[in-house]
Short mmCIF file of C-alpha atoms in Angstrom, two decimals:
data_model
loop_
_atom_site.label_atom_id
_atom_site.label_comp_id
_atom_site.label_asym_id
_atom_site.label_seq_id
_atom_site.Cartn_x
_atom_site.Cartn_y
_atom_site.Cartn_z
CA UNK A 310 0.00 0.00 0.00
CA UNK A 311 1.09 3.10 -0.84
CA UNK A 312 1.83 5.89 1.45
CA UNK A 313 -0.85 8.42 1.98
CA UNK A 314 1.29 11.30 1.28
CA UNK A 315 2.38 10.14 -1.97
CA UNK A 316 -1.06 9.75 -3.36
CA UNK A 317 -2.03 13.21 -1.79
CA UNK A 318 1.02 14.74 -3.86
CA UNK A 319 0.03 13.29 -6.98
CA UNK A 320 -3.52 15.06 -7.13
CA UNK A 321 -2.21 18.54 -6.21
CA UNK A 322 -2.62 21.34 -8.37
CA UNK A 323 0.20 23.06 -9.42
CA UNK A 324 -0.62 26.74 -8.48
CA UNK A 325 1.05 29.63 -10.62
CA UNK A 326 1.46 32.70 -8.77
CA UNK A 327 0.53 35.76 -10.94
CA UNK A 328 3.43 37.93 -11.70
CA UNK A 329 2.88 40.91 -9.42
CA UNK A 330 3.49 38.25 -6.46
CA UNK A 331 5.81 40.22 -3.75
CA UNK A 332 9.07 38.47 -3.89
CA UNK A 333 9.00 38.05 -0.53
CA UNK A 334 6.52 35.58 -0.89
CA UNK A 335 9.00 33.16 -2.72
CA UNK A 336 12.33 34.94 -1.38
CA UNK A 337 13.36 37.78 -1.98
CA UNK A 338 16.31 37.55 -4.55
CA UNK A 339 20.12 37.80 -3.44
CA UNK A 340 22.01 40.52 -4.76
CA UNK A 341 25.65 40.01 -4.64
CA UNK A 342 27.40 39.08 -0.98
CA UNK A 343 24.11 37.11 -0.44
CA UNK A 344 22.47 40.28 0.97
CA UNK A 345 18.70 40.53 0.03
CA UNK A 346 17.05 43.02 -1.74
CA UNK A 347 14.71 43.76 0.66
CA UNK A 348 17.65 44.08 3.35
CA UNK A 349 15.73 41.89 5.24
CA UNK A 350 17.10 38.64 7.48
CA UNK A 351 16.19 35.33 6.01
CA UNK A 352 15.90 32.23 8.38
CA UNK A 353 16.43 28.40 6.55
CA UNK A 354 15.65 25.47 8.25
CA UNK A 355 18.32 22.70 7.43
CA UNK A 356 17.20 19.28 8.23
CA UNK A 357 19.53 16.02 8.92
CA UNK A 358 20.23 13.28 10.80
CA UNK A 359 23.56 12.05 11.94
CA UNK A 360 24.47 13.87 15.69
CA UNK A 361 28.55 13.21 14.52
CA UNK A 362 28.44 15.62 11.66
CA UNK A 363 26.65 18.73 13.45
CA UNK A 364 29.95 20.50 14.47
CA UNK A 365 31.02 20.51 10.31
CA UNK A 366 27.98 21.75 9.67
CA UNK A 367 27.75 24.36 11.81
CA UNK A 368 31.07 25.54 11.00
CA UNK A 369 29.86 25.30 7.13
CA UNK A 370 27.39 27.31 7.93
CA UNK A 371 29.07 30.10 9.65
CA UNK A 372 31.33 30.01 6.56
CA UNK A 373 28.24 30.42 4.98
CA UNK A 374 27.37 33.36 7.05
CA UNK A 375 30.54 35.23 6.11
CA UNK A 376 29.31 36.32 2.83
CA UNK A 377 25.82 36.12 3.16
CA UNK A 378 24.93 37.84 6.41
CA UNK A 379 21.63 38.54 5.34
CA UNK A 380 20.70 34.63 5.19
CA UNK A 381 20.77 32.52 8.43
CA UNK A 382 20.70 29.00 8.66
CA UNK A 383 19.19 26.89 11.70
CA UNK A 384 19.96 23.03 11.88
CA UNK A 385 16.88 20.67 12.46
CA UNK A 386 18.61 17.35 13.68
CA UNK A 387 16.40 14.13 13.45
CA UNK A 388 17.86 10.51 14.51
CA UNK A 389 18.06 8.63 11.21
CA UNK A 390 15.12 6.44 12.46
CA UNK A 391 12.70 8.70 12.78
CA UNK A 392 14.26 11.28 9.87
CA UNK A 393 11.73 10.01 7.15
CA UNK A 394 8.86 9.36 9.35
CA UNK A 395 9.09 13.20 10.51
CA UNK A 396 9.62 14.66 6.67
CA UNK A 397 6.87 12.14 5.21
CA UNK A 398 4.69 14.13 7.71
CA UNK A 399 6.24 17.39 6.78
CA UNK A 400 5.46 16.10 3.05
CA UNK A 401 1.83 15.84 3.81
CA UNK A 402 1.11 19.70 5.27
CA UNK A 403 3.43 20.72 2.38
CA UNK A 404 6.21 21.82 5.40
CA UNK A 405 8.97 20.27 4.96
CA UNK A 406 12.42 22.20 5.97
CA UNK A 407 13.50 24.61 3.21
CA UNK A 408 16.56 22.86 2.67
CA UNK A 409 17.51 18.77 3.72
CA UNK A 410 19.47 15.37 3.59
CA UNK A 411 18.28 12.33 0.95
CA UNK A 412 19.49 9.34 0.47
CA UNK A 413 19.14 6.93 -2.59
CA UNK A 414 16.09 4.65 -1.10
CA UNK A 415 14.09 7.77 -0.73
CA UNK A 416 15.01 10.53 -3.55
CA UNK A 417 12.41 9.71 -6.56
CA UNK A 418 9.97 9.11 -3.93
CA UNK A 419 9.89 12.82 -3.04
CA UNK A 420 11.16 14.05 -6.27
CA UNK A 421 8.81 12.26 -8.86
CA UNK A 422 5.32 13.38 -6.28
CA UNK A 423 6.27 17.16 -6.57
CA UNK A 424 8.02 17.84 -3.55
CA UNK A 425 11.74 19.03 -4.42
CA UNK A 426 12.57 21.21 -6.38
CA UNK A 427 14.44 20.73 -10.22
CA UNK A 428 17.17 22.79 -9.44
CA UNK A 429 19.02 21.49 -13.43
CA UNK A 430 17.99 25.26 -14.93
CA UNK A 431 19.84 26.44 -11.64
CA UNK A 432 22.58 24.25 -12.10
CA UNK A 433 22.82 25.43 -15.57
CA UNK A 434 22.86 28.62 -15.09
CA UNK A 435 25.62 29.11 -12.41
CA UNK A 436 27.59 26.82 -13.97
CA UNK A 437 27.82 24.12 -11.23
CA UNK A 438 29.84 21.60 -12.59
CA UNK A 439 28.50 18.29 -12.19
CA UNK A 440 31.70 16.80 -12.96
CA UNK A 441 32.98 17.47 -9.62
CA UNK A 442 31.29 14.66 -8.04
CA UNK A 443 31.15 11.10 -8.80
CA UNK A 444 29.40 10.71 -11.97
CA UNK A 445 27.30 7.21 -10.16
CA UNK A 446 26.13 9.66 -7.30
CA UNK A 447 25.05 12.51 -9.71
CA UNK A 448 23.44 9.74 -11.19
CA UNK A 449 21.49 8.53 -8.07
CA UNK A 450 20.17 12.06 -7.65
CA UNK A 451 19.13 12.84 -11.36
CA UNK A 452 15.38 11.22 -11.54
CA UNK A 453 13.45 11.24 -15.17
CA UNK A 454 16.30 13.02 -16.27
CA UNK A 455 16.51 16.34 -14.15
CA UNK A 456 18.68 17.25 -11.25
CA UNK A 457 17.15 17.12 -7.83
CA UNK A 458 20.05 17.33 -5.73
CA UNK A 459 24.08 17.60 -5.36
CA UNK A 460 25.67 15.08 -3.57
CA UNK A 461 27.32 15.51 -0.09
CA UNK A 462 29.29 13.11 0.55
CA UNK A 463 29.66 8.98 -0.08
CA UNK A 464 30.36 5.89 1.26
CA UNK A 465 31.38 2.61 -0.81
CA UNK A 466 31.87 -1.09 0.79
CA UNK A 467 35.35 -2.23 1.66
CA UNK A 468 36.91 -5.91 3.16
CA UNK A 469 38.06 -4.95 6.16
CA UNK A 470 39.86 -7.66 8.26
CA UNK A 471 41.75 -8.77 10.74
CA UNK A 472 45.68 -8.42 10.63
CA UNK A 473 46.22 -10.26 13.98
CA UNK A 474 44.45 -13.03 12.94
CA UNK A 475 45.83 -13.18 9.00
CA UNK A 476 49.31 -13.37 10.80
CA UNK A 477 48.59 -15.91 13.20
CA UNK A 478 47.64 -18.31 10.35
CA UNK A 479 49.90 -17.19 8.11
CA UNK A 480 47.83 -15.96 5.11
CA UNK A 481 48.49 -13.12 3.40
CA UNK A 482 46.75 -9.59 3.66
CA UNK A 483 43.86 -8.97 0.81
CA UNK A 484 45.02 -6.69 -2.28
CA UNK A 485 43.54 -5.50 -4.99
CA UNK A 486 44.23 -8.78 -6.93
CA UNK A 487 41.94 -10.83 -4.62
CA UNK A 488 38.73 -12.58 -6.36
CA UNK A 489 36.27 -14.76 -4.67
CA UNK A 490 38.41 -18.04 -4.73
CA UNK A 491 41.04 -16.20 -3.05
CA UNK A 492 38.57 -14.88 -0.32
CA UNK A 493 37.52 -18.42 0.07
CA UNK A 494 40.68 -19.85 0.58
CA UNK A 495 41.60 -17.48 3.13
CA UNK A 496 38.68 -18.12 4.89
CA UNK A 497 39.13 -22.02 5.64
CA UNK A 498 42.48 -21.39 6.80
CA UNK A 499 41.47 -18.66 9.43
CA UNK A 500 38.61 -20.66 10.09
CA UNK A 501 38.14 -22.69 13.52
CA UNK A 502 34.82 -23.69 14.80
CA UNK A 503 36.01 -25.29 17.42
CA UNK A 504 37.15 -22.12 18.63
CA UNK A 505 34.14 -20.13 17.56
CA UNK A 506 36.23 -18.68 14.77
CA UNK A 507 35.22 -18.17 11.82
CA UNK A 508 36.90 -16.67 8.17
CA UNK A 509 34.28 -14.13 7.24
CA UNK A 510 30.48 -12.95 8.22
CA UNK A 511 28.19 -13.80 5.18
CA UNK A 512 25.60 -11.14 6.49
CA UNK A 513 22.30 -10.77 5.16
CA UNK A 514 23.10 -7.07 4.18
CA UNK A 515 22.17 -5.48 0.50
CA UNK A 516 24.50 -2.44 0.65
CA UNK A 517 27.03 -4.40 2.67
CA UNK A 518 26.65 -7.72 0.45
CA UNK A 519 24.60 -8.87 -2.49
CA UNK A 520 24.32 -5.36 -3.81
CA UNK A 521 28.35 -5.47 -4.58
CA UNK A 522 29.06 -8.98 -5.41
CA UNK A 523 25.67 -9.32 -7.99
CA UNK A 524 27.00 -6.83 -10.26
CA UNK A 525 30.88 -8.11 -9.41
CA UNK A 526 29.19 -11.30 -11.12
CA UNK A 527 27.52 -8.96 -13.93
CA UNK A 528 24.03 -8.80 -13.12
CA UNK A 529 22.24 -5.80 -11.61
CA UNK A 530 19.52 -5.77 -8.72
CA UNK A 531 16.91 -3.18 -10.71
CA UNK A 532 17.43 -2.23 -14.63
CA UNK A 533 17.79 1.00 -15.12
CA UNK A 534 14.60 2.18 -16.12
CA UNK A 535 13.81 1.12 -12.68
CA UNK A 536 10.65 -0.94 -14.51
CA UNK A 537 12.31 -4.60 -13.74
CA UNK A 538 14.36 -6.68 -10.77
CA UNK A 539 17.61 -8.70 -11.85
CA UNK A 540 17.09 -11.01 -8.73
CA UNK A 541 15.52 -13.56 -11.32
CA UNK A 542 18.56 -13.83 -13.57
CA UNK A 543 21.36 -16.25 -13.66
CA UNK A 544 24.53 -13.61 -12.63
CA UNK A 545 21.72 -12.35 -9.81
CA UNK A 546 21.50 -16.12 -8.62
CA UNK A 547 25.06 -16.22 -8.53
CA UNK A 548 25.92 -12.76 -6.53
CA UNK A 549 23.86 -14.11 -3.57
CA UNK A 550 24.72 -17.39 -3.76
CA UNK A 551 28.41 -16.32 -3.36
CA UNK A 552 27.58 -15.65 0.12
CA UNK A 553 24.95 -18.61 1.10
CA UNK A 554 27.87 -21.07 0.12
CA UNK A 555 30.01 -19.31 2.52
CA UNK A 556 27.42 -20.46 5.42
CA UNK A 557 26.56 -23.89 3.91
CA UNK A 558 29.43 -24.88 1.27
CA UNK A 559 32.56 -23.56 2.43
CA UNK A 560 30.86 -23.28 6.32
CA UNK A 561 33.66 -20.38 6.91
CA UNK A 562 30.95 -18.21 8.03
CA UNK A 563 28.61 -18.14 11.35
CA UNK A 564 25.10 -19.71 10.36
CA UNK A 565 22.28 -16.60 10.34
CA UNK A 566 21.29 -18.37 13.65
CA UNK A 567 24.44 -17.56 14.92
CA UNK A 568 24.38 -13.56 13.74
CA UNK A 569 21.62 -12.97 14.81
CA UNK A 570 21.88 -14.24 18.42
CA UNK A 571 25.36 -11.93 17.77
CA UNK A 572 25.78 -9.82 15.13
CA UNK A 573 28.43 -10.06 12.58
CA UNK A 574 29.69 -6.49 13.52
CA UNK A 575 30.13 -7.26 17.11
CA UNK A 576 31.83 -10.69 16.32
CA UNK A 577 34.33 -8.87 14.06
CA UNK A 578 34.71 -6.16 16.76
CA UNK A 579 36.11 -9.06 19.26
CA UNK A 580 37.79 -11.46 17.22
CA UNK A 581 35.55 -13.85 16.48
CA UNK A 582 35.36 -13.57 12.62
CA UNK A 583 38.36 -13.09 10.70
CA UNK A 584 36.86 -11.01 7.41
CA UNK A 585 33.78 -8.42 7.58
CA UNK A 586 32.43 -6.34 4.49
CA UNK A 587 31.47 -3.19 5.96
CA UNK A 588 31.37 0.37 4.79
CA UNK A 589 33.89 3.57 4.64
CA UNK A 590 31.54 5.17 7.91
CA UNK A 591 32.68 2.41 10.00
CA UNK A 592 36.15 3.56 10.38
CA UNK A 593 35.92 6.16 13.09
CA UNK A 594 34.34 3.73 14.95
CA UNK A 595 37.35 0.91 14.11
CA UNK A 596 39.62 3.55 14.88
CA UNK A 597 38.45 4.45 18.36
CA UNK A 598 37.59 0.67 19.16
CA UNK A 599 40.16 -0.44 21.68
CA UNK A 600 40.39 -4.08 20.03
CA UNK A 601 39.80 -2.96 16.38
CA UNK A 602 41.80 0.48 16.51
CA UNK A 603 45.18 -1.23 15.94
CA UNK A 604 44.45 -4.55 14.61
CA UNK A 605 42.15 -4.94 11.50
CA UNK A 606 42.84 -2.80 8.20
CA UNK A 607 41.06 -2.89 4.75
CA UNK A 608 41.38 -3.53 1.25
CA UNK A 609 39.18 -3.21 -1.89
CA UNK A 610 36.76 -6.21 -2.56
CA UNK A 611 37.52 -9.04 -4.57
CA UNK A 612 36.36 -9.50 -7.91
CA UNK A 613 34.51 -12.15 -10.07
CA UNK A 614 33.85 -11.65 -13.42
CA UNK A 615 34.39 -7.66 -13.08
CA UNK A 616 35.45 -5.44 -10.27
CA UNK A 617 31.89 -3.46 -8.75
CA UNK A 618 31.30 -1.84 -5.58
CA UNK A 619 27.66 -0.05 -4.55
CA UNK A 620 28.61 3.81 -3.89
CA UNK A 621 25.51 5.74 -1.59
CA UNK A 622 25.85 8.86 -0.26
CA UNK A 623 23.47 11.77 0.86
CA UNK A 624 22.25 14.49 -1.14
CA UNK A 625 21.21 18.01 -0.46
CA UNK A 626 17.94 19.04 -1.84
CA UNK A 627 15.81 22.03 -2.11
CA UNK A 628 12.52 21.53 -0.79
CA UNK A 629 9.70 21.99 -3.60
CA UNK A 630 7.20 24.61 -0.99
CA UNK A 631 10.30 26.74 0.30
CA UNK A 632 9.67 30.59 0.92
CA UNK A 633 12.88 31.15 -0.42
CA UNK A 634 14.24 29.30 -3.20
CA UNK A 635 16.98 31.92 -4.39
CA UNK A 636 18.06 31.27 -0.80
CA UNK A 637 18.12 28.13 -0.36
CA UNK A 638 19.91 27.64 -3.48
CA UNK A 639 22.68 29.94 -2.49
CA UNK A 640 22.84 27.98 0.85
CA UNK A 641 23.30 24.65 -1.79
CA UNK A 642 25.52 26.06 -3.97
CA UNK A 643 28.29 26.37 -0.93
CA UNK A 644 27.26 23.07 0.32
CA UNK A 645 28.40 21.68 -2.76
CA UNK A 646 31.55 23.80 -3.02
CA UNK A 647 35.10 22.55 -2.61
CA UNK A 648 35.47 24.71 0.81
CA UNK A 649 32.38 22.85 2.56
CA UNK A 650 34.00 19.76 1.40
CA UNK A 651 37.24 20.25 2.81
CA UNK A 652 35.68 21.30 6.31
CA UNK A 653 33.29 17.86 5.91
CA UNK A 654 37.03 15.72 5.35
CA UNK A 655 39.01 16.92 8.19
CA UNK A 656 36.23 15.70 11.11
CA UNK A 657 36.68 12.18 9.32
CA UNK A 658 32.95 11.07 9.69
CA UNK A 659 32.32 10.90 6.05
CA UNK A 660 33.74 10.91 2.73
CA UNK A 661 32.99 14.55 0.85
CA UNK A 662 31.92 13.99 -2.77
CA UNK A 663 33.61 16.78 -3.93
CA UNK A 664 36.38 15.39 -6.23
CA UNK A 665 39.42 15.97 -4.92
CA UNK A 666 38.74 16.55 -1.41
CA UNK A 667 39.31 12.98 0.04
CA UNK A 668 42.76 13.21 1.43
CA UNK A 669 41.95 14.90 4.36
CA UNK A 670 39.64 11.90 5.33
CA UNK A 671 42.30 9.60 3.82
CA UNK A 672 44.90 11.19 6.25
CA UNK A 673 42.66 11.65 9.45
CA UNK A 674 42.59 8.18 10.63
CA UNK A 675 46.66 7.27 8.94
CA UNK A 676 46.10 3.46 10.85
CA UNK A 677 43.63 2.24 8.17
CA UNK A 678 44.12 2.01 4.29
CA UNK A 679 41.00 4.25 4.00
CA UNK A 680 42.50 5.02 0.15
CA UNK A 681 40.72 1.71 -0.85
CA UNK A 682 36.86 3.26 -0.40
CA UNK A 683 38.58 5.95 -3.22
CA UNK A 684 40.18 3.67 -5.44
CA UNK A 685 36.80 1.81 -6.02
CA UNK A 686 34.89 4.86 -7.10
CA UNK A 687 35.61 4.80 -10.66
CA UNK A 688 33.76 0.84 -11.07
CA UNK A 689 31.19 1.63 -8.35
CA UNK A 690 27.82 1.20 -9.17
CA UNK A 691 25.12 3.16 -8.05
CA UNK A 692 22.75 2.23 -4.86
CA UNK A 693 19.77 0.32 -6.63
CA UNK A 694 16.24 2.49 -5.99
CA UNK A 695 13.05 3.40 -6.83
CA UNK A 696 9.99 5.11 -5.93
CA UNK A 697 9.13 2.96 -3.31
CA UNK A 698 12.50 1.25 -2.57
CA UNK A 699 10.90 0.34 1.31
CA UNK A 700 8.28 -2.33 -0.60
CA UNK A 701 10.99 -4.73 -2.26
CA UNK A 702 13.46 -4.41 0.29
CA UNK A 703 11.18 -5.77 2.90
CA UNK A 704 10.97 -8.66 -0.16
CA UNK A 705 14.56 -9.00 -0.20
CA UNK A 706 14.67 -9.59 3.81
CA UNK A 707 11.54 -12.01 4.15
CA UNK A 708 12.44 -14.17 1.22
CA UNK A 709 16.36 -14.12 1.14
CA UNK A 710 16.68 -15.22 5.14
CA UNK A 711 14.58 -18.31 3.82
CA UNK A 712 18.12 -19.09 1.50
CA UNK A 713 20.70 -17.89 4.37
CA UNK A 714 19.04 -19.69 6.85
CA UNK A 715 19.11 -23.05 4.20
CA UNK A 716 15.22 -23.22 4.05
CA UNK A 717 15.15 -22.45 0.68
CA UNK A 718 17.52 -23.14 -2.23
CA UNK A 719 19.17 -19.51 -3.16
CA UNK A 720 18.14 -20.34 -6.90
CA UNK A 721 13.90 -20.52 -5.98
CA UNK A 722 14.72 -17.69 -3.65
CA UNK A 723 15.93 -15.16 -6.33
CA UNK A 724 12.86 -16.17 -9.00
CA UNK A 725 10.61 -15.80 -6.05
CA UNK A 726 11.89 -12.49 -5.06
CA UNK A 727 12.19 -11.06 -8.69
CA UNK A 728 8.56 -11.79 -9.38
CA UNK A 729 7.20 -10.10 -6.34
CA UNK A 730 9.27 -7.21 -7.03
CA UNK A 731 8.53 -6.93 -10.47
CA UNK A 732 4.91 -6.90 -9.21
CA UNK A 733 5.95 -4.18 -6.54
CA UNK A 734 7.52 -2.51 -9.38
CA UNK A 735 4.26 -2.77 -11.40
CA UNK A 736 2.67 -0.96 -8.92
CA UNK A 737 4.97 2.19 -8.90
CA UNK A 738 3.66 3.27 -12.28
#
């Protein structure tokens, strides 16, 4: 079932304001320095989740300030599991903060029913250059062909493991020319149940899993037209049953029984599992971890038939209803700038999308090879999504547990969950 805001957005009427409308109704325009015509202050709310990156934002923001003191910006802060819930309810009394955080699973959901803005003619005509950011992330935020946001920063997946451990059983660390086999060798040589030790942590985890190793085997989760799931296909099959044969094949890898009773994080953080595919935000906490901070690195991820990583990252978007839309977009256009970026690197939480600007994070935490979330970005593949992303990837958790946990055969899985997502899919139109 769709959500009720979504169906409400679809039936309103777009409403052209005659021409005589006071500017201050829609924002009064800038004039150079960021001052407004009027001379009058502007307040923007700035919504986000994420309580680690409010100190770079605020100091963005003051940056911000410095040459647009007519224009102040107040941070709305929302845990990430209640973020949506509170701007879906925004959505619905046509409220929601002037400008905000998106992420993949959620962007042509509030683009495509009206409520961002298309800020491509703006894009076009201050010359923001697009080519500053990865071109898969631009990507992610361009729905039906327009521009709906700029990214902010991104993450990709990386195999971080364990150097005590590799040493102790004398394998080698992972490199760049690592594929599968290799991964699998490794892991039945660091590999001791009897111990409760185990090689790797085949987790039941799209971004963290299946969404890197499906296209690594050459398929793709949704096509992209967004109309059709990949699950179904043969190079599908075989991305997810790279990691099911770890549990029940290879048996290098806790059972889900086992990872859920303790979670694959939490074994890696003590010890207990040798290998563990986890993203580029997880290193601040590695690096303050008093086991992890000096014993596990990371490398790029194998490869199979090609080399593919899934890049996310958040976006900054306009909100369709804002007052002030010249402001806003001023307040964007230094998000997106190279100087917002380089105050984003140095705090080390995230990865700033601005090209160029990834040393700093590369160099803040100098114990971890964090250069191998960077070096994947020109083969990374874009976070599969659609307008209602929530629907199929409640399908991918109720029907793919049923081939981790070895009650169903990963090949009767897959058809079974490409069907009902086609059908979700369907639905979208």
């Amino acid at each position: 079932m769709k959500r009720k805001w979504l169906t409400a957005a679809l039936a309103l009427t777009v409403v052209v304001l005659p021409a005589c409308a006071k500017k201050t109704e829609q924002g009064a325009s800038p004039s150079p320095g960021g001052t407004t015509e009027t001379g009058k202050q502007v307040t923007l709310k700035y919504a986000l989740w994420g309580q680690a990156q409010i100190p770079a934002m605020e100091e963005i923001i003051a940056k911000f300030k410095t040459t647009h003191p007519n224009i102040n910006v107040t941070i709305e802060h929302t845990p990430y599991k209640q973020y949506f819930q509170k701007m879906e309810t925004a959505a619905i009394g046509e409220n929601l903060p002037d400008v905000l955080w998106i992420n993949g699973p959620n962007i042509i959901k509030y683009a495509a029913n009206g409520q961002l803005m298309d800020i491509t003619g703006k894009i076009s005509q201050d010359k923001l250059d697009m080519g500053n950011y990865p071109a898969s992330l631009v990507q992610l935020y361009t729905v039906n062909g327009k521009n709906y946001g700029v990214p902010k920063d991104y993450d990709t997946i990386g195999l971080w493991y364990n150097k005590k451990m590799f040493d102790a059983a004398g394998v080698k660390y992972p490199d760049a020319n690592w594929d599968w086999n290799t991964l699998v060798d490794a892991a039945k040589k660091l590999t001791d149940p009897s111990k409760g030790v185990w090689g790797i942590a085949a987790a039941l985890d799209g971004q963290g899993g299946y969404y890197n190793t499906i296209p690594q085997a050459g398929g793709y989760v949704i096509s992209e037209d967004k109309k059709t799931s990949g699950y179904d296909k043969p190079e599908a099959i075989q991305g997810l049953k790279f990691w099911t044969d770890l549990i029940h094949v290879h048996k290098v890898s806790p059972t889900l029984a086992q990872m859920t009773d303790s979670s694959p994080l939490s074994m890696f953080q003590s010890g207990k599992v040798a290998m563990f595919y986890d993203g580029s935000w997880s290193a601040l906490d590695y690096s303050k971890n008093e086991y992890t901070k000096d014993k596990v690195d990371v490398a790029v991820l194998p490869k199979n038939k090609q080399q593919a990583v899934v890049i996310h990252g958040l976006g900054n978007v306009i909100a369709a209803k804002t007052k002030y839309p010249n402001e806003a977009w001023e307040f964007l256009k230094f998000l997106a700038s190279k100087e917002a970026a380089d105050i984003q690197a140095k705090t080390g939480a995230v990865i700033p999308a601005f090209n160029g600007t990834q040393d700093a994070w590369v160099k803040s935490m100098p114990n971890f090879n964090l250069k191998a979330f960077i070096d994947m970005v020109g083969y990374s593949k874009p976070y599969p999504a659609s307008k209602d992303t929530a629907k199929w990837n409640t399908l991918e958790t109720d029907i793919l547990q049923k081939a981790w946990s070895g009650e169903m055969k990963v090949e009767e899985a897959a058809k079974q969950l490409g069907q009902k997502m086609n059908e979700a899919l369907a639905q979208e139109k």
